[in-house]
Coordinates of C-alpha atoms and ligand atoms in Angstrom, one line a residue:
X1 CA -182.6 -160.7 112.1
X2 CA -183.9 -158.9 109.0
X3 CA -181.6 -157.3 106.5
X4 CA -182.3 -154.4 104.2
X5 CA -180.4 -153.2 101.1
X6 CA -181.0 -150.3 98.8
X7 CA -179.4 -148.8 95.7
X8 CA -179.7 -145.5 93.8
X9 CA -177.4 -144.5 91.0
X10 CA -176.8 -144.2 87.3
X11 CA -176.3 -147.9 86.4
X12 CA -179.4 -150.0 85.5
X13 CA -178.2 -152.8 87.8
X14 CA -180.2 -151.9 90.9
X15 CA -182.0 -155.3 91.2
X16 CA -178.8 -157.3 90.8
X17 CA -177.0 -155.1 93.3
X18 CA -179.8 -155.4 95.8
X19 CA -180.2 -159.2 95.3
X20 CA -176.5 -159.7 95.8
X21 CA -176.6 -157.6 98.9
X22 CA -179.5 -159.5 100.3
X23 CA -177.6 -162.8 99.6
X24 CA -174.6 -161.3 101.6
X25 CA -177.0 -160.7 104.5
X26 CA -178.4 -164.3 104.5
X27 CA -176.3 -165.2 107.4
X28 CA -178.5 -163.0 109.6
X29 CA -181.3 -165.5 109.3
X30 CA -184.7 -164.8 107.5
X31 CA -187.8 -166.6 106.2
X32 CA -188.9 -164.4 103.2
X33 CA -187.4 -161.8 100.8
X34 CA -188.6 -159.1 98.6
X35 CA -187.6 -156.1 96.5
X36 CA -189.2 -153.1 94.8
X37 CA -187.8 -151.0 92.0
X38 CA -188.9 -148.3 89.6
X39 CA -189.5 -149.5 86.1
X40 CA -188.9 -147.4 82.9
X41 CA -192.1 -145.4 83.5
X42 CA -191.0 -144.8 87.1
X43 CA -193.9 -147.0 88.4
X44 CA -193.1 -149.1 91.5
X45 CA -192.7 -152.8 90.8
X46 CA -192.7 -155.2 93.8
X47 CA -191.7 -158.8 93.9
X48 CA -191.7 -161.0 97.0
X49 CA -191.0 -164.7 97.9
X50 CA -191.2 -166.9 101.0
X51 CA -187.8 -168.7 101.3
X52 CA -184.4 -167.9 100.0
X53 CA -183.1 -164.9 98.1
X54 CA -182.4 -167.2 95.1
X55 CA -186.1 -167.9 94.8
X56 CA -186.7 -164.2 94.5
X57 CA -184.0 -163.9 91.9
X58 CA -185.5 -166.8 89.9
X59 CA -189.0 -165.3 90.1
X60 CA -187.8 -162.0 88.8
X61 CA -185.9 -163.6 86.0
X62 CA -188.8 -165.8 85.0
X63 CA -191.3 -163.0 85.0
X64 CA -189.2 -161.4 82.2
X65 CA -189.2 -158.3 84.5
X66 CA -186.2 -156.5 83.2
X67 CA -183.6 -156.6 86.0
X68 CA -182.3 -153.4 84.5
X69 CA -183.4 -151.0 87.2
X70 CA -181.9 -148.0 89.0
X71 CA -183.6 -147.1 92.3
X72 CA -184.2 -150.4 94.1
X73 CA -184.8 -151.5 97.8
X74 CA -185.0 -155.0 99.2
X75 CA -185.3 -156.9 102.5
X76 CA -184.8 -160.3 103.9
X77 CA -187.5 -160.7 106.7
X78 CA -187.2 -162.6 109.9
X79 CA -190.9 -162.7 111.0
X80 CA -191.7 -160.9 114.2
X81 CA -195.2 -159.6 113.5
X82 CA -197.1 -161.8 111.1
X83 CA -196.2 -165.2 109.9
X84 CA -193.7 -165.7 107.1
X85 CA -195.8 -165.2 103.9
X86 CA -195.7 -163.3 100.6
X87 CA -198.2 -160.8 102.0
X88 CA -196.2 -160.1 105.1
X89 CA -192.8 -160.0 103.2
X90 CA -191.4 -156.6 102.6
X91 CA -191.5 -154.2 100.7
X92 CA -194.8 -152.8 101.9
X93 CA -196.6 -150.0 100.0
X94 CA -199.5 -147.5 100.1
X95 CA -202.8 -148.1 98.2
X96 CA -201.8 -146.5 94.9
X97 CA -198.3 -148.0 95.2
X98 CA -196.6 -144.6 94.9
X99 CA -194.7 -145.2 98.2
X100 CA -192.9 -148.3 99.3
X101 CA -190.7 -149.1 102.3
X102 CA -188.5 -151.9 103.7
X103 CA -187.9 -151.9 107.4
X104 CA -185.7 -153.7 110.0
X105 CA -186.8 -153.4 113.6
X106 CA -190.2 -153.2 115.5
X107 CA -192.7 -150.4 115.5
X108 CA -194.0 -150.7 119.0
X109 CA -197.0 -148.3 118.5
X110 CA -198.0 -149.9 115.2
X111 CA -201.5 -150.9 116.5
X112 CA -202.5 -147.4 117.5
X113 CA -201.2 -146.0 114.3
X114 CA -203.0 -148.6 112.3
X115 CA -206.3 -147.9 114.0
X116 CA -205.8 -144.1 113.5
X117 CA -205.1 -144.7 109.8
X118 CA -208.0 -147.2 109.4
X119 CA -210.3 -144.6 110.9
X120 CA -209.0 -142.3 108.1
X121 CA -210.0 -144.9 105.5
X122 CA -206.7 -146.6 105.0
X123 CA -206.9 -150.3 104.2
X124 CA -204.2 -152.8 105.4
X125 CA -203.4 -156.0 103.6
X126 CA -200.7 -157.5 105.9
X127 CA -200.3 -158.4 109.6
X128 CA -197.1 -156.6 109.9
X129 CA -196.1 -153.5 112.0
X130 CA -194.2 -152.2 109.0
X131 CA -197.2 -151.6 106.8
X132 CA -198.2 -148.5 108.9
X133 CA -195.1 -146.6 107.5
X134 CA -196.1 -146.2 103.8
X135 CA -199.7 -145.4 104.8
X136 CA -198.5 -142.9 107.4
X137 CA -196.3 -141.2 104.8
X138 CA -199.2 -141.2 102.3
X139 CA -201.4 -139.6 105.0
X140 CA -198.8 -136.8 105.6
X141 CA -198.2 -136.0 102.0
X142 CA -201.6 -134.4 102.0
X143 CA -200.6 -131.9 104.6
X144 CA -196.8 -131.4 104.1
X145 CA -195.3 -129.3 101.4
X146 CA -192.7 -131.9 100.3
X147 CA -192.4 -135.6 100.3
X148 CA -189.3 -135.4 102.5
X149 CA -191.3 -133.5 105.1
X150 CA -194.0 -136.2 105.0
X151 CA -191.3 -138.8 105.6
X152 CA -189.8 -136.8 108.5
X153 CA -193.2 -136.2 110.1
X154 CA -194.0 -139.9 109.9
X155 CA -190.8 -140.9 111.5
X156 CA -191.6 -138.6 114.4
X157 CA -194.7 -140.6 115.0
X158 CA -193.0 -144.0 115.2
X159 CA -191.9 -145.6 118.5
X160 CA -189.6 -148.6 118.7
X161 CA -186.7 -149.6 116.6
X162 CA -186.2 -149.1 112.8
X163 CA -183.8 -149.0 110.0
X164 CA -186.1 -147.9 107.1
X165 CA -185.7 -147.2 103.4
X166 CA -188.4 -145.2 101.6
X167 CA -188.8 -145.1 97.8
X168 CA -191.5 -143.1 95.9
X169 CA -192.5 -142.9 92.3
X170 CA -192.9 -139.2 92.9
X171 CA -189.2 -138.7 93.3
X172 CA -187.4 -141.4 91.2
X173 CA -184.0 -139.8 91.7
X174 CA -184.2 -139.9 95.5
X175 CA -184.2 -142.5 98.3
X176 CA -184.8 -141.8 102.0
X177 CA -183.0 -143.8 104.8
X178 CA -183.6 -143.4 108.5
X179 CA -182.5 -145.2 111.7
X180 CA -183.5 -145.5 115.3
X181 CA -181.8 -148.3 117.2
X182 CA -181.4 -150.5 114.2
X183 CA -178.2 -150.3 112.2
X184 CA -177.9 -148.7 108.8
X185 CA -174.8 -148.1 106.8
X186 CA -174.5 -146.0 103.6
X187 CA -171.9 -146.8 101.0
X188 CA -170.8 -143.8 98.9
X189 CA -169.4 -144.0 95.3
X190 CA -169.3 -141.6 92.4
X191 CA -172.8 -141.6 90.8
X192 CA -174.1 -144.3 93.1
X193 CA -175.2 -144.8 96.7
X194 CA -175.6 -148.2 98.5
X195 CA -177.5 -148.7 101.7
X196 CA -177.6 -151.8 104.0
X197 CA -178.1 -153.1 107.5
X198 CA -174.4 -153.9 107.6
X199 CA -171.3 -153.4 105.4
X200 CA -171.0 -156.9 104.2
X201 CA -173.8 -156.2 101.7
X202 CA -172.1 -153.2 100.1
X203 CA -168.3 -153.7 100.6
X204 CA -167.8 -155.2 97.1
X205 CA -168.9 -151.8 95.7
X206 CA -167.2 -149.3 98.0
X207 CA -165.3 -149.1 101.3
X208 CA -166.3 -145.5 101.9
X209 CA -169.2 -145.6 104.3
X210 CA -171.3 -143.3 106.4
X211 CA -173.0 -144.7 109.5
X212 CA -176.3 -143.1 110.5
X213 CA -177.0 -142.4 114.2
X214 CA -180.4 -142.6 115.9
X215 CA -183.0 -140.0 114.7
X216 CA -181.1 -139.4 111.5
X217 CA -182.7 -139.2 108.1
X218 CA -180.5 -139.4 105.0
X219 CA -181.7 -138.1 101.6
X220 CA -179.9 -140.0 98.9
X221 CA -179.6 -138.7 95.3
X222 CA -179.0 -140.6 92.1
X223 CA -175.9 -138.5 91.4
X224 CA -174.2 -139.9 94.6
X225 CA -174.8 -136.9 96.7
X226 CA -176.6 -137.0 100.1
X227 CA -177.7 -135.0 103.1
X228 CA -178.1 -136.3 106.7
X229 CA -180.5 -134.6 109.0
X230 CA -181.1 -135.1 112.7
X231 CA -184.9 -134.9 112.6
X232 CA -185.2 -134.9 116.4
X233 CA -183.1 -131.7 116.7
X234 CA -184.0 -130.5 113.2
X235 CA -180.3 -130.1 112.4
X236 CA -178.4 -131.0 109.2
X237 CA -175.3 -133.0 110.0
X238 CA -172.0 -132.9 108.1
X239 CA -171.0 -136.6 108.4
X240 CA -167.7 -137.6 106.8
X241 CA -167.2 -141.1 105.4
X242 CA -165.2 -143.8 107.1
X243 CA -163.1 -146.4 105.4
X244 CA -163.9 -150.1 106.0
X245 CA -160.9 -152.0 107.4
X246 CA -161.4 -155.3 105.5
X247 CA -161.8 -156.5 102.0
X248 CA -164.8 -158.1 100.3
X249 CA -163.2 -161.5 100.0
X250 CA -162.8 -161.7 103.8
X251 CA -166.6 -161.8 104.0
X252 CA -166.8 -164.6 101.4
X253 CA -166.7 -168.4 102.1
X254 CA -163.6 -169.2 100.1
X255 CA -162.9 -173.0 99.9
X256 CA -164.6 -173.7 103.2
X257 CA -167.9 -175.6 103.5
X258 CA -169.2 -173.2 106.2
X259 CA -168.4 -169.8 107.6
X260 CA -168.1 -171.3 111.1
X261 CA -165.2 -173.5 110.0
X262 CA -163.6 -170.7 108.0
X263 CA -163.8 -168.4 110.9
X264 CA -162.3 -171.0 113.3
X265 CA -159.4 -171.4 110.9
X266 CA -158.9 -167.7 111.1
X267 CA -158.1 -168.0 114.8
X268 CA -154.3 -167.6 114.3
X269 CA -154.7 -164.5 112.2
X270 CA -157.3 -163.2 114.5
X271 CA -154.8 -163.2 117.4
X272 CA -152.2 -161.6 115.2
X273 CA -154.6 -158.9 114.0
X274 CA -155.8 -158.2 117.6
X275 CA -152.3 -157.8 118.8
X276 CA -150.8 -156.2 115.7
X277 CA -149.1 -152.9 116.6
X278 CA -150.2 -153.2 120.2
X279 CA -147.6 -155.4 121.9
X280 CA -144.0 -154.2 122.0
X281 CA -141.9 -157.2 123.3
X282 CA -138.6 -155.3 123.2
X283 CA -139.7 -152.7 125.7
X284 CA -142.4 -154.6 127.5
X285 CA -145.3 -152.3 126.7
X286 CA -148.8 -152.6 125.4
X287 CA -150.1 -149.7 123.2
X288 CA -153.8 -149.3 122.9
X289 CA -154.4 -146.3 120.7
X290 CA -158.1 -146.4 121.3
X291 CA -157.7 -145.8 125.0
X292 CA -155.2 -142.9 124.7
X293 CA -157.9 -140.2 124.8
X294 CA -159.0 -141.5 128.2
X295 CA -155.6 -142.3 129.6
X296 CA -156.0 -139.8 132.5
X297 CA -159.4 -141.2 133.6
X298 CA -158.1 -144.8 133.4
X299 CA -155.5 -144.0 136.1
X300 CA -158.3 -143.4 138.6
X301 CA -160.5 -146.4 137.7
X302 CA -161.2 -148.5 140.9
X303 CA -163.9 -150.7 139.5
X304 CA -164.8 -152.3 136.2
X305 CA -168.2 -153.4 135.2
X306 CA -168.4 -155.5 132.0
X307 CA -171.7 -155.7 130.2
X308 CA -172.4 -158.0 127.3
X309 CA -174.6 -160.9 126.1
X310 CA -174.0 -164.5 125.1
X311 CA -170.5 -165.4 124.0
X312 CA -169.3 -161.8 124.6
X313 CA -170.5 -162.2 128.2
X314 CA -168.4 -165.3 128.6
X315 CA -165.4 -163.4 127.1
X316 CA -166.1 -160.9 129.8
X317 CA -165.9 -163.6 132.5
X318 CA -162.4 -164.4 131.2
X319 CA -161.6 -160.6 131.3
X320 CA -162.8 -160.5 134.9
X321 CA -160.1 -163.0 136.0
X322 CA -157.5 -161.3 133.8
X323 CA -158.0 -157.7 135.0
X324 CA -158.3 -158.7 138.6
X325 CA -155.1 -160.8 138.5
X326 CA -153.0 -158.6 136.2
X327 CA -154.2 -155.2 137.1
X328 CA -155.6 -155.7 140.7
X329 CA -158.8 -153.9 139.9
X330 CA -162.1 -155.4 141.0
X331 CA -164.3 -156.5 138.1
X332 CA -168.0 -157.5 137.9
X333 CA -169.5 -159.0 134.7
X334 CA -173.2 -158.5 134.2
X335 CA -175.6 -159.7 131.5
X336 CA -176.6 -156.5 129.7
X337 CA -180.2 -157.6 129.8
X338 CA -180.1 -157.6 133.6
X339 CA -177.7 -154.6 134.0
X340 CA -180.1 -152.2 132.5
X341 CA -182.8 -152.9 135.1
X342 CA -180.6 -152.9 138.2
X343 CA -180.6 -150.0 140.7
X344 CA -176.9 -150.2 141.5
X345 CA -174.7 -147.3 142.7
X346 CA -171.8 -146.3 140.6
X347 CA -168.8 -144.2 141.7
X348 CA -167.0 -141.9 139.3
X349 CA -164.1 -144.4 139.5
X350 CA -166.2 -147.1 137.7
X351 CA -165.6 -148.0 134.1
X352 CA -168.3 -149.7 132.1
X353 CA -166.8 -152.0 129.4
X354 CA -169.3 -153.1 126.7
X355 CA -168.2 -156.2 124.8
X356 CA -169.9 -156.9 121.5
X357 CA -168.9 -158.4 118.2
X358 CA -171.6 -156.7 116.1
X359 CA -171.7 -153.5 118.2
X360 CA -175.4 -153.5 117.5
X361 CA -176.8 -155.7 120.3
X362 CA -179.9 -153.9 121.6
X363 CA -179.5 -155.0 125.2
X364 CA -175.8 -153.9 125.4
X365 CA -176.7 -150.6 123.7
X366 CA -179.5 -150.2 126.3
X367 CA -177.1 -150.8 129.1
X368 CA -174.7 -148.1 127.8
X369 CA -177.6 -145.7 127.4
X370 CA -178.7 -146.3 131.0
X371 CA -175.4 -144.9 132.3
X372 CA -174.8 -142.2 129.7
X373 CA -175.4 -139.4 132.3
X374 CA -173.8 -141.2 135.3
X375 CA -170.4 -139.6 134.7
X376 CA -168.8 -143.1 134.4
X377 CA -166.3 -144.0 131.7
X378 CA -167.8 -146.1 129.0
X379 CA -165.5 -148.3 126.9
X380 CA -166.1 -150.6 124.0
X381 CA -164.5 -153.9 123.0
X382 CA -166.1 -154.2 119.6
X383 CA -165.4 -156.0 116.3
X384 CA -167.6 -154.1 113.8
X385 CA -165.9 -150.8 113.0
X386 CA -168.2 -147.8 113.2
X387 CA -171.0 -149.8 114.8
X388 CA -173.3 -148.1 117.3
X389 CA -171.5 -149.3 120.4
X390 CA -168.2 -148.2 119.0
X391 CA -169.7 -144.8 118.4
X392 CA -171.6 -144.2 121.7
X393 CA -168.7 -145.3 124.0
X394 CA -166.1 -142.7 125.2
X395 CA -163.3 -144.9 123.9
X396 CA -162.4 -148.5 123.2
X397 CA -160.4 -151.2 121.5
X398 CA -161.4 -152.7 118.2
X399 CA -161.0 -156.5 117.9
X400 CA -160.0 -156.3 114.2
X401 CA -161.2 -159.9 113.6
X402 CA -162.8 -159.0 110.3
X403 CA -166.4 -159.8 109.5
X404 CA -167.9 -162.8 111.4
X405 CA -170.7 -164.3 109.4
X406 CA -171.6 -167.5 111.2
X407 CA -174.3 -167.0 113.8
X408 CA -172.1 -168.9 116.3
X409 CA -169.3 -166.6 117.4
X410 CA -165.9 -168.2 117.2
X411 CA -163.0 -165.9 116.1
X412 CA -164.7 -163.0 117.7
X413 CA -164.6 -164.7 121.1
X414 CA -160.9 -165.3 120.6
X415 CA -160.3 -161.7 119.5
X416 CA -162.3 -160.4 122.5
X417 CA -160.3 -162.4 125.0
X418 CA -157.1 -161.4 123.3
X419 CA -158.1 -157.7 123.6
X420 CA -159.2 -158.1 127.2
X421 CA -155.7 -159.6 127.9
X422 CA -154.2 -156.5 126.3
X423 CA -156.4 -154.2 128.4
X424 CA -155.5 -156.1 131.6
X425 CA -151.8 -155.8 130.8
X426 CA -152.3 -152.1 129.9
X427 CA -154.2 -151.4 133.2
X428 CA -151.4 -153.2 135.1
X429 CA -149.0 -150.5 133.9
X430 CA -146.3 -153.2 133.6
X431 CA -146.3 -153.8 137.3
X432 CA -147.6 -157.4 137.3
X433 CA -144.9 -160.1 137.5
X434 CA -147.0 -161.9 134.8
X435 CA -146.7 -159.0 132.4
X436 CA -143.7 -160.2 130.4
X437 CA -144.7 -163.9 130.4
X438 CA -148.2 -163.1 129.2
X439 CA -146.9 -160.6 126.6
X440 CA -144.6 -163.3 125.2
X441 CA -147.3 -165.9 125.3
X442 CA -149.6 -163.6 123.2
X443 CA -146.9 -163.7 120.5
X444 CA -146.7 -167.5 120.7
X445 CA -150.5 -168.1 120.7
X446 CA -151.2 -168.1 117.0
X447 CA -148.9 -171.1 116.5
X448 CA -150.6 -172.9 119.3
X449 CA -154.0 -172.4 117.8
X450 CA -152.6 -173.8 114.5
X451 CA -151.7 -176.9 116.5
X452 CA -155.3 -177.2 117.7
X453 CA -156.7 -176.8 114.3
X454 CA -154.4 -179.7 113.2
X455 CA -156.4 -181.9 115.7
X456 CA -159.6 -181.3 113.8
X457 CA -159.9 -184.9 112.6
X458 CA -159.5 -186.2 116.2
X459 CA -162.1 -183.7 117.4
X460 CA -164.4 -184.8 114.6
X461 CA -164.1 -188.4 115.6
X462 CA -165.0 -187.5 119.2
X463 CA -168.0 -185.5 118.0
X464 CA -169.2 -188.5 116.0
X465 CA -168.9 -190.6 119.1
X466 CA -170.9 -188.2 121.3
X467 CA -173.3 -186.7 118.8
X468 CA -176.4 -188.7 120.0
X469 CA -176.4 -187.7 123.6
X470 CA -179.2 -185.4 124.6
X471 CA -177.5 -183.8 127.5
X472 CA -174.0 -182.5 128.3
X473 CA -172.5 -181.0 131.4
X474 CA -169.5 -178.6 131.0
X475 CA -167.3 -178.0 134.1
X476 CA -164.3 -175.8 134.8
X477 CA -162.6 -173.8 137.5
X478 CA -161.1 -170.3 137.6
X479 CA -160.1 -169.5 134.0
X480 CA -161.7 -172.8 132.9
X481 CA -165.1 -171.8 134.3
X482 CA -165.9 -169.2 131.6
X483 CA -164.7 -171.8 129.1
X484 CA -167.2 -174.3 130.4
X485 CA -170.0 -171.7 129.8
X486 CA -168.7 -170.8 126.3
X487 CA -168.4 -174.4 125.4
X488 CA -171.9 -175.2 126.5
X489 CA -173.3 -172.3 124.6
X490 CA -171.5 -173.3 121.4
X491 CA -172.8 -176.8 121.6
X492 CA -176.4 -175.6 122.4
X493 CA -176.6 -173.1 119.6
X494 CA -175.4 -175.1 116.7
X495 CA -176.4 -178.7 117.7
X496 CA -179.5 -177.9 119.7
X497 CA -178.3 -180.4 122.4
X498 CA -179.1 -179.4 126.0
X499 CA -175.7 -178.4 127.5
X500 CA -175.2 -176.6 130.8
X501 CA -172.1 -175.3 132.5
X502 CA -171.2 -175.3 136.1
X503 CA -168.2 -174.3 138.2
X504 CA -166.6 -177.7 138.9
X505 CA -166.7 -177.0 142.6
X506 CA -170.5 -177.0 142.4
X507 CA -170.8 -180.6 141.4
X508 CA -171.6 -181.8 145.0
X509 CA -174.1 -179.0 145.4
X510 CA -176.6 -180.6 143.0
X511 CA -175.5 -181.2 139.4
X512 CA -173.9 -184.6 140.4
X513 CA -177.4 -186.0 140.8
X514 CA -177.9 -185.8 137.0
X515 CA -174.9 -187.9 136.2
X516 CA -175.2 -191.4 134.8
X517 CA -173.9 -193.1 131.7
X518 CA -176.4 -191.1 129.6
X519 CA -175.2 -187.7 130.7
X520 CA -171.6 -187.0 129.6
X521 CA -169.4 -184.2 130.9
X522 CA -166.8 -182.1 129.2
X523 CA -164.3 -181.2 131.9
X524 CA -161.8 -178.4 131.4
X525 CA -158.8 -180.0 133.2
X526 CA -155.8 -178.1 131.9
X527 CA -152.7 -177.5 134.0
X528 CA -153.5 -174.9 136.7
X529 CA -153.2 -174.6 140.5
X530 CA -156.7 -176.0 140.8
X531 CA -156.3 -179.0 138.6
X532 CA -156.2 -181.5 141.5
X533 CA -159.6 -180.2 142.6
X534 CA -161.0 -180.7 139.2
X535 CA -159.5 -184.2 139.1
X536 CA -161.5 -185.0 142.2
X537 CA -164.7 -183.8 140.5
X538 CA -163.9 -186.0 137.6
X539 CA -163.4 -188.9 140.0
X540 CA -166.9 -188.3 141.5
X541 CA -168.4 -188.3 138.0
X542 CA -166.5 -191.4 136.9
X543 CA -167.7 -193.2 140.1
X544 CA -171.3 -192.6 138.9
X545 CA -170.5 -194.1 135.4
X546 CA -170.5 -190.6 133.9
X547 CA -168.5 -190.4 130.6
X548 CA -165.9 -187.6 130.6
X549 CA -164.3 -185.7 127.7
X550 CA -161.4 -183.9 129.3
X551 CA -159.5 -181.0 127.8
X552 CA -156.0 -181.3 129.2
X553 CA -152.6 -179.8 128.7
X554 CA -150.1 -181.6 126.6
X555 CA -147.7 -183.7 128.7
X556 CA -150.2 -184.2 131.5
X557 CA -150.5 -187.9 132.3
X558 CA -153.0 -187.9 135.2
X559 CA -156.1 -186.6 133.4
X560 CA -156.4 -189.5 131.0
X561 CA -156.7 -192.0 133.9
X562 CA -160.0 -190.4 134.8
X563 CA -161.4 -189.5 131.4
X564 CA -163.1 -191.5 128.7
X565 CA -161.5 -189.3 126.1
X566 CA -158.9 -186.5 126.2
X567 CA -158.3 -183.6 123.9
X568 CA -155.0 -181.8 124.5
X569 CA -154.0 -178.1 124.2
X570 CA -150.4 -177.0 123.9
X571 CA -148.9 -175.9 127.3
X572 CA -149.8 -172.4 128.1
X573 CA -150.1 -170.2 131.2
X574 CA -153.6 -170.5 132.7
X575 CA -154.3 -166.9 131.8
X576 CA -154.1 -167.6 128.1
X577 CA -155.5 -171.1 128.1
X578 CA -159.2 -169.9 127.5
X579 CA -158.3 -169.0 123.9
X580 CA -157.0 -172.5 123.2
X581 CA -159.8 -174.3 125.2
X582 CA -162.5 -172.3 123.4
X583 CA -161.1 -173.3 119.9
X584 CA -161.3 -177.0 120.9
X585 CA -164.9 -176.5 122.2
X586 CA -165.9 -174.6 119.0
X587 CA -164.6 -177.4 116.8
X588 CA -166.3 -180.0 118.9
X589 CA -169.7 -178.2 118.7
X590 CA -169.2 -177.6 114.9
X591 CA -168.6 -181.3 114.2
X592 CA -171.4 -182.5 116.5
X593 CA -173.8 -180.2 114.7
X594 CA -172.5 -181.3 111.3
X595 CA -172.9 -185.0 112.3
X596 CA -176.5 -184.3 113.2
X597 CA -177.1 -182.6 109.9
X598 CA -177.8 -179.1 111.2
X599 CA -177.2 -175.8 109.3
X600 CA -174.2 -174.8 111.4
X601 CA -174.0 -171.2 109.9
X602 CA -177.7 -170.4 110.4
X603 CA -178.9 -172.3 113.5
X604 CA -182.7 -172.4 113.9
X605 CA -184.4 -169.6 115.8
X606 CA -181.2 -167.5 116.1
X607 CA -179.9 -164.3 114.5
X608 CA -176.3 -163.1 114.1
X609 CA -177.0 -159.7 115.6
X610 CA -179.9 -159.3 118.1
X611 CA -180.9 -155.7 117.4
X612 CA -184.2 -155.9 119.3
X613 CA -184.5 -156.2 123.1
Ligands
LIG1 C1 -172.7 -166.4 120.2 O1 -172.3 -167.6 119.5 C2 -174.1 -166.0 119.9 N1 -174.3 -165.8 118.5 C3 -174.6 -164.9 120.7 O2 -174.6 -165.3 122.1 C4 -173.8 -163.6 120.7 O3 -172.6 -163.7 121.3 C5 -174.6 -162.5 121.4 O4 -175.8 -162.3 120.8 C6 -173.9 -161.2 121.6 O5 -173.7 -160.6 120.3 P1 -172.6 -159.4 120.2 O6 -171.3 -159.9 120.6 O7 -172.7 -159.0 118.7 O8 -173.1 -158.3 121.1

């Protein structure tokens, strides 16, 4: 997914600030990069490169172009319209290069705008949708009194999704930033303003941030002042700053070779942070401050619908079992991309729970927008503080996992399941007989994840043994069933190996036909009331010469008789096993991908935050 960064301020380090910001956004995935700045005569200078941000930095340095600039904007582009090329890279600009823009998102009506502008004599040089923006602003400068009005009028003509920065040589002390469905955060500091697609690109400069909402245009000044206008309602907004809840070094790699490994090793702290201040062992209570404002409504909830995508969807599947078992409330988990098109009835007793690490996933946002006037309670389980989903839901519970940079979600899944466990306990109002055991187990879980991380070498050996297979089946039952899906997704997305998940009970209904010695199975066979049934499925697989990697509970002696290889998790109630099982699967996927030489942090074709539908 593209990333945009902008700077305006009194220092002459604009280019360095933007280049460092773009480098911080590299985890989002891209294929070209570019930036534009005002030189000493306030003329716009543009530099673009296909490939990495470092190539852009090198090019700028080699051209002796002084990197001492103030107002600067830049972008890493993940090609949607137009192939990766220098011409298609951002920034784009008008004919006399007095206006330049960077843009993240998709202009859905770009073709009709392009044709309209070409009829007016405008010439296009790229294949991108973005290039319509500087030409459109140029067009409106001829009829609007001010440049800001031309920007506003142009934004009103755009349909689709955008986070856009506009710079003009006509106003060297001003930058314009606007958003519609594509995230944009503004960092505020004395005499300087930083703008980016997400906070990791600006946190080293400031923790005081302002998040723009849809249809908002920010006018940013070199002295660090700014205004925010809702250009749809033509209203100025008084938007206070928020304070980011993590430090810059948390978003750096540290001594790890990859973000994915670093973030898996954060699992123990992730659980501690997600439960911190929320579980009170001494009086058996769960305190979720983010739900207090809707406490009365929660008492009448008689149905929960969880909407999410990808890994967050599988966390939702775990949540389904937890809320039903601990709180006795029916739960349905739906893919956000399907939910938004269904014509399903909702009663006022329904709560919609959106789960999202980034808080910016377009499908999940669309699902929430679909029901915004249904009178249903909308809750968020989100990691990114201040993100769109966190702001458009009625209430919610933050995951507090800190920034997750690797495309493959690891610690966020663990945080999400931890939070869903807390929500299930909260909704049970302490009435479940499992309340105290699960509450105590949450306090014990960090140490158990440490024990799993200590098995990394054994998991790596297994990954080396199985890295060349082209197909994998993942099976599980009840709480192990969502784990089968999450494990299959992890393996797929970082190692590109075909992996599919099935409820273990489904084996006889078709999947068993695929099994032979070339098609191994990862079986979630941890201690639970349904383990015997899973052992029978393993027996069926073994009888067809299928190899089995089993995940079992420490102390269990029956599983290894049926499995080719066994990985053990510390004993834990079945309700909290998914966190431990997932960590084993994440490590397995990581090492298989590494053994096959893949870029584990930036898997091909994928983006960290899917902000387009
Ligand atoms: C998970 O490893 C993937 N990166 C992807 O499935 C992700 O979980 C999905 O895109 C949802 O993202 P979100 O949690 O930020 O909404």
